[in-house]
Amino acid sequence: VRQLSATGGYIKEPMIYAELSKAVRSCISFELEQRVHDWVQSLPLDLETKDKVQSVLLGQRSEEIEYILDEGRNSTWSSNICKKDNPPVYLMGIIKRYRREQQQGFVSDFCERFGFGTETENKLNQLTAEKSRRLMQAWNPAGAGSQKQRQHQFLVTLEQSLNERRQFEQDRWRRGQQETSAVASHARIMDDWSNSEEDDDDDDEEEDDDVGLKGSSMSYGDTGGSSQRRRKPDEDSLVFDDWVDDQGGTTGSARSSVPLQSRGAASGAEFFNIASAGGAGDASGTAQSSTAARARKRQPKPTHFILVVDTSGSMLNQDCKSETGWAMTRLQAVLKTCHDFITGSSMSRDDIYSFVTFNEESVLHFSCQDAFTACQQLEKLAPSAEKQTLFSMGIRGIEAAVKRDTKGLPAHVVFLSDGEPTDPKVYIKALHQLMKKRATLKIYAVGFGESAKVNAREGDFMYLQQLASVGRGHFQRCGASLNSLQGAFTAVSSTISRTRESTSRKSLERHSKKNSASEGAAMAGRTSTEMQSQSKVEDTIYEADEEDTDGDGGEDGTADERAPAGSEDLFSKVEFELPSPESIFKDTADPHLWKNFMSARTSFKFDGRNFSRSCDVSRVYLRLKPFMQGGMRLVYGMVLEKGKDNPEQDEHKMCAKRQFADLLKDHGFQAHSAFCRSTAVAQHFAQKFRKETERILQRKVQLGFLDCHLYSPVGEREDGYHFCGEAFIKGHFVKLNSNAGYVNEKEYKEHSEIAQAFSHFTYDRSHGELLVVDLQGMCGEKGPGDEPYMVLTDPQVHSRGTFDRFGSGDLGDSGVSQFFQKHRCGPICQALKLRKDHDMRPPTHVLSVPAVQDVIDILPLYLHQIRRRPETWCSAVKLPKQVANDRDWMEVRFWAVAKRGEKAKQELKRELEAFYEGSRKVLTLQTRPRWTAQQWEEKIATWKSGSGAMIVAHPPDWRATYPAALWIFSPRAKTERGQIDLRGWVDHTNANWALNEIKKDLEASCSGAQEPGPSSHQSSASVAQAGQAAESSEWTRQSDAKGNKFWLRFDNSWFWESDPIWQRFFDDQKNRHWWWNNDNGNWFYEPLEE
């Protein structure tokens, strides 16, 4: 109580009771605590469950603990607890039952002692134990007035408490009914999916095997033909889909799965992939990587974060579980999470933070503080939780915090509440005013309830959803646990991080200097009274404080918050109505609420090849005001003519989606058809996805999309417009992934895994031409096994040119690249054998490496180091897994943009050259026998088997040209883990023996040898090709100051003409001199003299 008094705020009876209850429960003797510990340790439970049971007991009153310990002496009773699925919860139920029985005894004694009848006793028993106890404790038998008057006052108070309890039960029942009807509506939609699948079963298998794309005569797969679409990957191939760069994720699975050990030879070339969770295959497909690299050179623009927390009485509920299992109040959990949010969201030293609490009033505890100071201030706060929830007060707090920002930074608001507002009409008006004045403001809403999932006890936080929608942010729901709350804030933080504007360091410095100058001028012009007022830690914001509500800019530094030029006319007249279905779907005859006009409904269907349309005409009824908005469209209530007399029935409720741009001018049929075509594509693949998962996984995956129709005005002089219409469904909206790579991996992990697999499925089954993303809608669980289901809407399709673009959200190759950059194949992808992007496209760059196991084993290490650097980042890289008996050279394949791919290739080549130097002996073939390619192969095989050394002819295409040198490799030392030790010894015994044997064989066959250089039996075209393959760079002859001659290449490589490593020869056929490097086998022709 002293701590509460020290805050200077109001102290209410519930606050004192909560604090004293904690004190009572903490006053447990050491002897009793030891007895609890001993009894819990005697139970046959695991350590984690024992800790939870002990935590539950130590949080109760002494008499309740004594009761449990007395009952626990009975071994049968104790063993019965251990058999339960959740012993702590079961034990808490026993304590509550005991508490109720005790309370009934207290109530009976109270009524008998003070002359209350049976009716009063029954009413007291209807209240919660805590509430009835407090009422009885408040009874003062010696108070003012007569006994009858005191009893009358007590009964009035009792009746008020009982009415509050009844209202609470009714609200909970109503929410449960709404949720039940929502689940029922979802079930009806899923039944429609099943019925449509039965209608479309004929010839489906034939269509699935012969699917093609409109306007395309190409065959798909690596070798053409549809038979390659489902090719089985190598059973021994290793796919590393978790290997991403440092900014993108973890490398755990890749590191643990790359044993650099000799695996022996195989009959065919096998590959494994090291991909940034996939990746695109061409230059445009990796545009995201280029963008990410440029982003690393920039810093996020300074941002003003405003945390707005509901402190109504319900935030005192002690139902939030901490990480250790202890119960804490919702307000305590929120304050801790806000502290973590500040430390985790700070990305710029110039970020500032403000903190607002609201109930029936608004308190700005601190404003425009840096992250360190904000955390310190937050640790000192002890805001009171009481009164009702008024969202309008929270909005006033946002306005006050923005006004305090003299720098005019873009503001991001995180608005948290655990209930619905008691002032919906006032709140929506205040929200309109705020968003008109603050055009760049973004509001992210968090709904804090019992569970993060759909349930029958809680509503859908529809007002918070609307707040986030109108505030151009997004809504996140979380459950009553610290972990769930932190997950919601993490999702908000990641979204803000992706959407924050970036600026260069120089711009930041200029911005900082400008702000410093403006702050100095502002401080110089302020009076001492203003300075003292600003220094206060807390400011309470009442309605009387809004002196300049109509102003928008000027001295408060909010000029930068105005809407961009041209957008004010678009949004200023848009007013939203309350999102409650009860207030939307009624009174269709009222012209002040609805408008109606004749409209042609066009339905789209996709069969895997082409789109088809069907059309009918009816009258539609639309609300005049929207109740939600998305990124590009406004959402209105809607009913068809057949439902105008009963709009409140679920089967008649619909919603219309109209583009923002259409507020100025209706953009016609084509502007809206992209949304319907995207839905048609998604519905087609969703049907196939349900069938294949049921056939392969032996379980039905319920994922589908609402029908989306395009409505076009056909009536004359009715002022109609184009829009998209679909069914109105209840539940809170969940975004599972986006068209820019976002994945919801927190509360809806299982749903997101299915959604990601579906997106991957659409890409594979369309042969890499279509990718369905931006999966969002209503998610729930049904059935005895709580099987997840998804009723989705508004998908986005990324296409690659075979079809017309699917609207402005179609990002093409870039969107595909962003998806695979984040995607990690799970059990469903693996069961369906879905291919990645790099399995369906040729590589952009290729580097040949010798088929030597040590070289193959060292490749992942070198490549990981190269891919860590932004300038050599690749979307995907495929490496050989082990050597093949039928090949002496293998390929490293890159998928990247031109410059990055070439840099990565050259960097890997440079690293390998250094590795070769310590592992290789080079025999330059200055004199060569006149052997055919087959004879050379036979000779090399003989030398390899005789010496045990690994011998490779150079260059890689020597069969088409001629061997210029032989590379003889020696094995490298291994570490204890079987990995290559780059600093260890190299055993050249076999290589030296092989070198001597090869020289002897060549000398024995030199009677028919010819002068070194390109073989005389090759054409000039072959010679040119050999020179180009061996050394593609041009050399120029230079002289130093003393006249010494040297040769210089464009990359600054050079050598003296007197260098013994380089030797000069003459080609009789081409009448040209050429140079040979004895060390690495490179050679080049001298340029022709002009």
PDB file of C-alpha atoms in Angstrom, residues 761-963:
ATOM      1  CA  PHE A 761       2.505 -26.864 -54.020  1.00  0.00           C
ATOM      2  CA  THR A 762       1.041 -24.252 -56.387  1.00  0.00           C
ATOM      3  CA  TYR A 763       4.496 -23.438 -57.724  1.00  0.00           C
ATOM      4  CA  ASP A 764       5.402 -27.073 -58.333  1.00  0.00           C
ATOM      5  CA  ARG A 765       2.094 -28.093 -59.928  1.00  0.00           C
ATOM      6  CA  SER A 766       2.127 -25.063 -62.226  1.00  0.00           C
ATOM      7  CA  HIS A 767       5.635 -25.976 -63.404  1.00  0.00           C
ATOM      8  CA  GLY A 768       7.130 -22.851 -61.892  1.00  0.00           C
ATOM      9  CA  GLU A 769       4.758 -20.424 -63.626  1.00  0.00           C
ATOM     10  CA  LEU A 770       2.397 -19.503 -60.731  1.00  0.00           C
ATOM     11  CA  LEU A 771       2.864 -19.059 -56.987  1.00  0.00           C
ATOM     12  CA  VAL A 772      -0.102 -18.379 -54.654  1.00  0.00           C
ATOM     13  CA  VAL A 773       0.893 -16.357 -51.573  1.00  0.00           C
ATOM     14  CA  ASP A 774      -0.551 -13.718 -49.225  1.00  0.00           C
ATOM     15  CA  LEU A 775      -2.600 -16.395 -47.485  1.00  0.00           C
ATOM     16  CA  GLN A 776      -4.899 -14.810 -44.912  1.00  0.00           C
ATOM     17  CA  GLY A 777      -8.288 -15.425 -43.378  1.00  0.00           C
ATOM     18  CA  MET A 778      -9.916 -17.300 -40.497  1.00  0.00           C
ATOM     19  CA  CYS A 779      -8.008 -20.117 -38.826  1.00  0.00           C
ATOM     20  CA  GLY A 780      -9.381 -22.577 -36.313  1.00  0.00           C
ATOM     21  CA  GLU A 781      -9.375 -26.148 -35.075  1.00  0.00           C
ATOM     22  CA  LYS A 782     -12.145 -28.704 -35.157  1.00  0.00           C
ATOM     23  CA  GLY A 783     -12.843 -32.345 -34.506  1.00  0.00           C
ATOM     24  CA  PRO A 784     -11.702 -34.591 -31.670  1.00  0.00           C
ATOM     25  CA  GLY A 785      -8.044 -34.177 -32.663  1.00  0.00           C
ATOM     26  CA  ASP A 786      -8.242 -30.388 -33.009  1.00  0.00           C
ATOM     27  CA  GLU A 787      -7.357 -30.624 -36.676  1.00  0.00           C
ATOM     28  CA  PRO A 788      -6.463 -27.190 -38.093  1.00  0.00           C
ATOM     29  CA  TYR A 789      -8.591 -25.613 -40.792  1.00  0.00           C
ATOM     30  CA  MET A 790      -8.232 -22.423 -42.834  1.00  0.00           C
ATOM     31  CA  VAL A 791     -10.954 -20.415 -44.587  1.00  0.00           C
ATOM     32  CA  LEU A 792      -8.897 -17.946 -46.624  1.00  0.00           C
ATOM     33  CA  THR A 793      -9.539 -14.894 -48.758  1.00  0.00           C
ATOM     34  CA  ASP A 794      -7.733 -12.325 -50.924  1.00  0.00           C
ATOM     35  CA  PRO A 795      -4.769 -14.440 -52.135  1.00  0.00           C
ATOM     36  CA  GLN A 796      -2.095 -13.001 -54.407  1.00  0.00           C
ATOM     37  CA  VAL A 797      -0.552 -14.797 -57.380  1.00  0.00           C
ATOM     38  CA  HIS A 798       3.007 -14.240 -58.615  1.00  0.00           C
ATOM     39  CA  SER A 799       3.344 -15.159 -62.289  1.00  0.00           C
ATOM     40  CA  ARG A 800       6.241 -15.506 -64.722  1.00  0.00           C
ATOM     41  CA  GLY A 801       4.793 -14.314 -68.000  1.00  0.00           C
ATOM     42  CA  THR A 802       2.589 -17.160 -69.224  1.00  0.00           C
ATOM     43  CA  PHE A 803      -0.525 -15.377 -67.939  1.00  0.00           C
ATOM     44  CA  ASP A 804      -1.484 -11.735 -67.692  1.00  0.00           C
ATOM     45  CA  ARG A 805      -0.255 -10.078 -64.491  1.00  0.00           C
ATOM     46  CA  PHE A 806      -2.435 -10.592 -61.436  1.00  0.00           C
ATOM     47  CA  GLY A 807      -2.633  -6.938 -60.418  1.00  0.00           C
ATOM     48  CA  SER A 808      -0.061  -4.647 -58.833  1.00  0.00           C
ATOM     49  CA  GLY A 809       0.691  -7.203 -56.113  1.00  0.00           C
ATOM     50  CA  ASP A 810       2.094  -9.638 -58.691  1.00  0.00           C
ATOM     51  CA  LEU A 811       5.840  -9.293 -58.090  1.00  0.00           C
ATOM     52  CA  GLY A 812       6.815 -11.898 -60.670  1.00  0.00           C
ATOM     53  CA  ASP A 813      10.288 -13.423 -60.347  1.00  0.00           C
ATOM     54  CA  SER A 814      11.120 -11.162 -57.421  1.00  0.00           C
ATOM     55  CA  GLY A 815       8.101 -12.430 -55.469  1.00  0.00           C
ATOM     56  CA  VAL A 816       9.053 -16.050 -56.166  1.00  0.00           C
ATOM     57  CA  SER A 817      12.593 -15.362 -54.980  1.00  0.00           C
ATOM     58  CA  GLN A 818      11.368 -13.750 -51.766  1.00  0.00           C
ATOM     59  CA  PHE A 819       9.118 -16.720 -51.019  1.00  0.00           C
ATOM     60  CA  PHE A 820      11.852 -19.333 -51.430  1.00  0.00           C
ATOM     61  CA  GLN A 821      14.291 -17.172 -49.512  1.00  0.00           C
ATOM     62  CA  LYS A 822      12.093 -17.680 -46.418  1.00  0.00           C
ATOM     63  CA  HIS A 823      10.542 -21.068 -47.159  1.00  0.00           C
ATOM     64  CA  ARG A 824      11.785 -24.217 -45.467  1.00  0.00           C
ATOM     65  CA  CYS A 825      10.268 -27.441 -46.682  1.00  0.00           C
ATOM     66  CA  GLY A 826       8.417 -29.361 -43.972  1.00  0.00           C
ATOM     67  CA  PRO A 827       6.884 -32.855 -43.804  1.00  0.00           C
ATOM     68  CA  ILE A 828       4.085 -31.987 -46.242  1.00  0.00           C
ATOM     69  CA  CYS A 829       6.473 -30.632 -48.897  1.00  0.00           C
ATOM     70  CA  GLN A 830       8.666 -33.691 -48.507  1.00  0.00           C
ATOM     71  CA  ALA A 831       5.725 -36.107 -48.670  1.00  0.00           C
ATOM     72  CA  LEU A 832       4.434 -34.444 -51.847  1.00  0.00           C
ATOM     73  CA  LYS A 833       7.970 -34.368 -53.331  1.00  0.00           C
ATOM     74  CA  LEU A 834       7.736 -30.678 -54.159  1.00  0.00           C
ATOM     75  CA  ARG A 835      10.592 -29.168 -56.152  1.00  0.00           C
ATOM     76  CA  LYS A 836      12.392 -25.947 -55.388  1.00  0.00           C
ATOM     77  CA  ASP A 837      12.956 -23.133 -57.827  1.00  0.00           C
ATOM     78  CA  HIS A 838      16.523 -24.205 -58.601  1.00  0.00           C
ATOM     79  CA  ASP A 839      15.280 -27.694 -59.526  1.00  0.00           C
ATOM     80  CA  MET A 840      13.253 -26.234 -62.380  1.00  0.00           C
ATOM     81  CA  ARG A 841      15.713 -23.749 -63.942  1.00  0.00           C
ATOM     82  CA  PRO A 842      19.207 -23.946 -65.447  1.00  0.00           C
ATOM     83  CA  PRO A 843      22.011 -22.362 -63.397  1.00  0.00           C
ATOM     84  CA  THR A 844      23.268 -18.875 -64.208  1.00  0.00           C
ATOM     85  CA  HIS A 845      26.952 -19.706 -63.564  1.00  0.00           C
ATOM     86  CA  VAL A 846      28.948 -22.950 -63.583  1.00  0.00           C
ATOM     87  CA  LEU A 847      32.436 -23.715 -62.258  1.00  0.00           C
ATOM     88  CA  SER A 848      34.198 -26.994 -63.067  1.00  0.00           C
ATOM     89  CA  VAL A 849      36.168 -28.666 -60.273  1.00  0.00           C
ATOM     90  CA  PRO A 850      38.244 -31.877 -60.364  1.00  0.00           C
ATOM     91  CA  ALA A 851      36.439 -35.026 -59.229  1.00  0.00           C
ATOM     92  CA  VAL A 852      38.627 -35.495 -56.156  1.00  0.00           C
ATOM     93  CA  GLN A 853      36.940 -36.265 -52.833  1.00  0.00           C
ATOM     94  CA  ASP A 854      39.067 -33.832 -50.839  1.00  0.00           C
ATOM     95  CA  VAL A 855      38.062 -31.047 -53.225  1.00  0.00           C
ATOM     96  CA  ILE A 856      34.395 -32.031 -52.996  1.00  0.00           C
ATOM     97  CA  ASP A 857      34.565 -32.102 -49.180  1.00  0.00           C
ATOM     98  CA  ILE A 858      36.160 -28.662 -48.850  1.00  0.00           C
ATOM     99  CA  LEU A 859      33.626 -26.932 -51.130  1.00  0.00           C
ATOM    100  CA  PRO A 860      30.914 -26.310 -48.442  1.00  0.00           C
ATOM    101  CA  LEU A 861      33.431 -24.593 -46.173  1.00  0.00           C
ATOM    102  CA  TYR A 862      34.690 -22.240 -48.871  1.00  0.00           C
ATOM    103  CA  LEU A 863      31.226 -21.555 -50.215  1.00  0.00           C
ATOM    104  CA  HIS A 864      29.810 -20.717 -46.795  1.00  0.00           C
ATOM    105  CA  GLN A 865      32.543 -18.119 -46.299  1.00  0.00           C
ATOM    106  CA  ILE A 866      31.883 -16.637 -49.738  1.00  0.00           C
ATOM    107  CA  ARG A 867      28.107 -16.481 -49.309  1.00  0.00           C
ATOM    108  CA  ARG A 868      28.456 -14.592 -46.040  1.00  0.00           C
ATOM    109  CA  ARG A 869      29.550 -11.541 -48.015  1.00  0.00           C
ATOM    110  CA  PRO A 870      26.810  -9.406 -49.611  1.00  0.00           C
ATOM    111  CA  GLU A 871      28.751  -8.855 -52.828  1.00  0.00           C
ATOM    112  CA  THR A 872      28.878 -12.620 -53.499  1.00  0.00           C
ATOM    113  CA  TRP A 873      25.406 -13.563 -52.235  1.00  0.00           C
ATOM    114  CA  CYS A 874      23.617 -16.188 -54.355  1.00  0.00           C
ATOM    115  CA  SER A 875      20.023 -17.374 -54.312  1.00  0.00           C
ATOM    116  CA  ALA A 876      21.052 -21.008 -54.528  1.00  0.00           C
ATOM    117  CA  VAL A 877      24.142 -23.128 -55.112  1.00  0.00           C
ATOM    118  CA  LYS A 878      24.250 -26.814 -55.972  1.00  0.00           C
ATOM    119  CA  LEU A 879      27.410 -28.718 -55.079  1.00  0.00           C
ATOM    120  CA  PRO A 880      28.497 -32.268 -55.938  1.00  0.00           C
ATOM    121  CA  LYS A 881      28.087 -34.614 -53.018  1.00  0.00           C
ATOM    122  CA  GLN A 882      30.691 -37.219 -53.956  1.00  0.00           C
ATOM    123  CA  VAL A 883      32.895 -38.229 -56.869  1.00  0.00           C
ATOM    124  CA  ALA A 884      31.659 -40.339 -59.758  1.00  0.00           C
ATOM    125  CA  ASN A 885      33.612 -43.093 -61.499  1.00  0.00           C
ATOM    126  CA  ASP A 886      32.498 -41.948 -64.945  1.00  0.00           C
ATOM    127  CA  ARG A 887      33.628 -38.323 -64.528  1.00  0.00           C
ATOM    128  CA  ASP A 888      36.933 -36.631 -63.867  1.00  0.00           C
ATOM    129  CA  TRP A 889      35.436 -33.117 -63.604  1.00  0.00           C
ATOM    130  CA  MET A 890      32.254 -32.039 -61.810  1.00  0.00           C
ATOM    131  CA  GLU A 891      30.255 -28.828 -61.665  1.00  0.00           C
ATOM    132  CA  VAL A 892      29.397 -26.244 -59.018  1.00  0.00           C
ATOM    133  CA  ARG A 893      26.197 -24.528 -60.145  1.00  0.00           C
ATOM    134  CA  PHE A 894      25.174 -21.022 -59.124  1.00  0.00           C
ATOM    135  CA  TRP A 895      21.815 -19.230 -59.277  1.00  0.00           C
ATOM    136  CA  ALA A 896      22.415 -15.501 -58.877  1.00  0.00           C
ATOM    137  CA  VAL A 897      22.342 -12.139 -60.595  1.00  0.00           C
ATOM    138  CA  ALA A 898      25.085 -11.683 -63.193  1.00  0.00           C
ATOM    139  CA  LYS A 899      27.619  -9.666 -61.199  1.00  0.00           C
ATOM    140  CA  ARG A 900      27.167 -11.461 -57.893  1.00  0.00           C
ATOM    141  CA  GLY A 901      27.233 -14.885 -59.476  1.00  0.00           C
ATOM    142  CA  GLU A 902      30.426 -14.120 -61.395  1.00  0.00           C
ATOM    143  CA  LYS A 903      32.074 -12.700 -58.274  1.00  0.00           C
ATOM    144  CA  ALA A 904      31.099 -15.762 -56.251  1.00  0.00           C
ATOM    145  CA  LYS A 905      32.428 -18.041 -58.984  1.00  0.00           C
ATOM    146  CA  GLN A 906      35.764 -16.217 -59.224  1.00  0.00           C
ATOM    147  CA  GLU A 907      36.094 -16.073 -55.436  1.00  0.00           C
ATOM    148  CA  LEU A 908      35.516 -19.817 -55.139  1.00  0.00           C
ATOM    149  CA  LYS A 909      37.977 -20.416 -57.962  1.00  0.00           C
ATOM    150  CA  ARG A 910      40.610 -18.335 -56.138  1.00  0.00           C
ATOM    151  CA  GLU A 911      40.084 -20.265 -52.898  1.00  0.00           C
ATOM    152  CA  LEU A 912      40.363 -23.581 -54.715  1.00  0.00           C
ATOM    153  CA  GLU A 913      43.588 -22.509 -56.460  1.00  0.00           C
ATOM    154  CA  ALA A 914      45.134 -21.940 -53.036  1.00  0.00           C
ATOM    155  CA  PHE A 915      43.879 -25.352 -51.923  1.00  0.00           C
ATOM    156  CA  TYR A 916      45.309 -27.005 -55.054  1.00  0.00           C
ATOM    157  CA  GLU A 917      48.785 -25.597 -54.392  1.00  0.00           C
ATOM    158  CA  GLY A 918      49.229 -27.714 -51.294  1.00  0.00           C
ATOM    159  CA  SER A 919      47.514 -30.857 -52.610  1.00  0.00           C
ATOM    160  CA  ARG A 920      48.554 -31.118 -56.220  1.00  0.00           C
ATOM    161  CA  LYS A 921      51.528 -32.022 -58.413  1.00  0.00           C
ATOM    162  CA  VAL A 922      51.336 -30.595 -61.940  1.00  0.00           C
ATOM    163  CA  LEU A 923      52.917 -32.331 -64.919  1.00  0.00           C
ATOM    164  CA  THR A 924      52.938 -29.985 -67.922  1.00  0.00           C
ATOM    165  CA  LEU A 925      52.693 -31.912 -71.184  1.00  0.00           C
ATOM    166  CA  GLN A 926      55.381 -30.121 -73.194  1.00  0.00           C
ATOM    167  CA  THR A 927      55.819 -33.201 -75.362  1.00  0.00           C
ATOM    168  CA  ARG A 928      52.672 -35.196 -76.062  1.00  0.00           C
ATOM    169  CA  PRO A 929      52.122 -38.576 -77.637  1.00  0.00           C
ATOM    170  CA  ARG A 930      49.694 -38.789 -80.505  1.00  0.00           C
ATOM    171  CA  TRP A 931      47.006 -40.490 -78.419  1.00  0.00           C
ATOM    172  CA  THR A 932      43.275 -40.277 -78.954  1.00  0.00           C
ATOM    173  CA  ALA A 933      40.950 -39.229 -76.145  1.00  0.00           C
ATOM    174  CA  GLN A 934      40.058 -42.884 -75.482  1.00  0.00           C
ATOM    175  CA  GLN A 935      43.741 -43.830 -75.251  1.00  0.00           C
ATOM    176  CA  TRP A 936      44.349 -40.993 -72.799  1.00  0.00           C
ATOM    177  CA  GLU A 937      41.440 -42.250 -70.655  1.00  0.00           C
ATOM    178  CA  GLU A 938      42.873 -45.761 -70.628  1.00  0.00           C
ATOM    179  CA  LYS A 939      46.351 -44.499 -69.720  1.00  0.00           C
ATOM    180  CA  ILE A 940      45.060 -42.288 -66.894  1.00  0.00           C
ATOM    181  CA  ALA A 941      43.019 -45.206 -65.504  1.00  0.00           C
ATOM    182  CA  THR A 942      46.159 -47.387 -65.561  1.00  0.00           C
ATOM    183  CA  TRP A 943      48.248 -44.754 -63.776  1.00  0.00           C
ATOM    184  CA  LYS A 944      45.541 -44.265 -61.139  1.00  0.00           C
ATOM    185  CA  SER A 945      45.159 -47.972 -60.379  1.00  0.00           C
ATOM    186  CA  GLY A 946      48.923 -48.527 -60.327  1.00  0.00           C
ATOM    187  CA  SER A 947      49.812 -45.632 -58.032  1.00  0.00           C
ATOM    188  CA  GLY A 948      46.686 -45.166 -55.939  1.00  0.00           C
ATOM    189  CA  ALA A 949      46.851 -41.437 -56.659  1.00  0.00           C
ATOM    190  CA  MET A 950      44.008 -39.309 -58.007  1.00  0.00           C
ATOM    191  CA  ILE A 951      44.938 -38.080 -61.514  1.00  0.00           C
ATOM    192  CA  VAL A 952      42.893 -35.553 -63.518  1.00  0.00           C
ATOM    193  CA  ALA A 953      43.625 -34.208 -66.991  1.00  0.00           C
ATOM    194  CA  HIS A 954      43.438 -30.438 -67.460  1.00  0.00           C
ATOM    195  CA  PRO A 955      41.586 -28.443 -68.834  1.00  0.00           C
ATOM    196  CA  PRO A 956      38.059 -29.781 -68.108  1.00  0.00           C
ATOM    197  CA  ASP A 957      37.199 -30.008 -71.828  1.00  0.00           C
ATOM    198  CA  TRP A 958      40.463 -31.751 -72.735  1.00  0.00           C
ATOM    199  CA  ARG A 959      38.617 -34.423 -74.703  1.00  0.00           C
ATOM    200  CA  ALA A 960      37.503 -31.798 -77.224  1.00  0.00           C
ATOM    201  CA  THR A 961      40.892 -30.096 -77.280  1.00  0.00           C
ATOM    202  CA  TYR A 962      43.899 -31.926 -75.821  1.00  0.00           C
ATOM    203  CA  PRO A 963      45.369 -32.461 -72.330  1.00  0.00           C
TER     204      PRO A 963
END
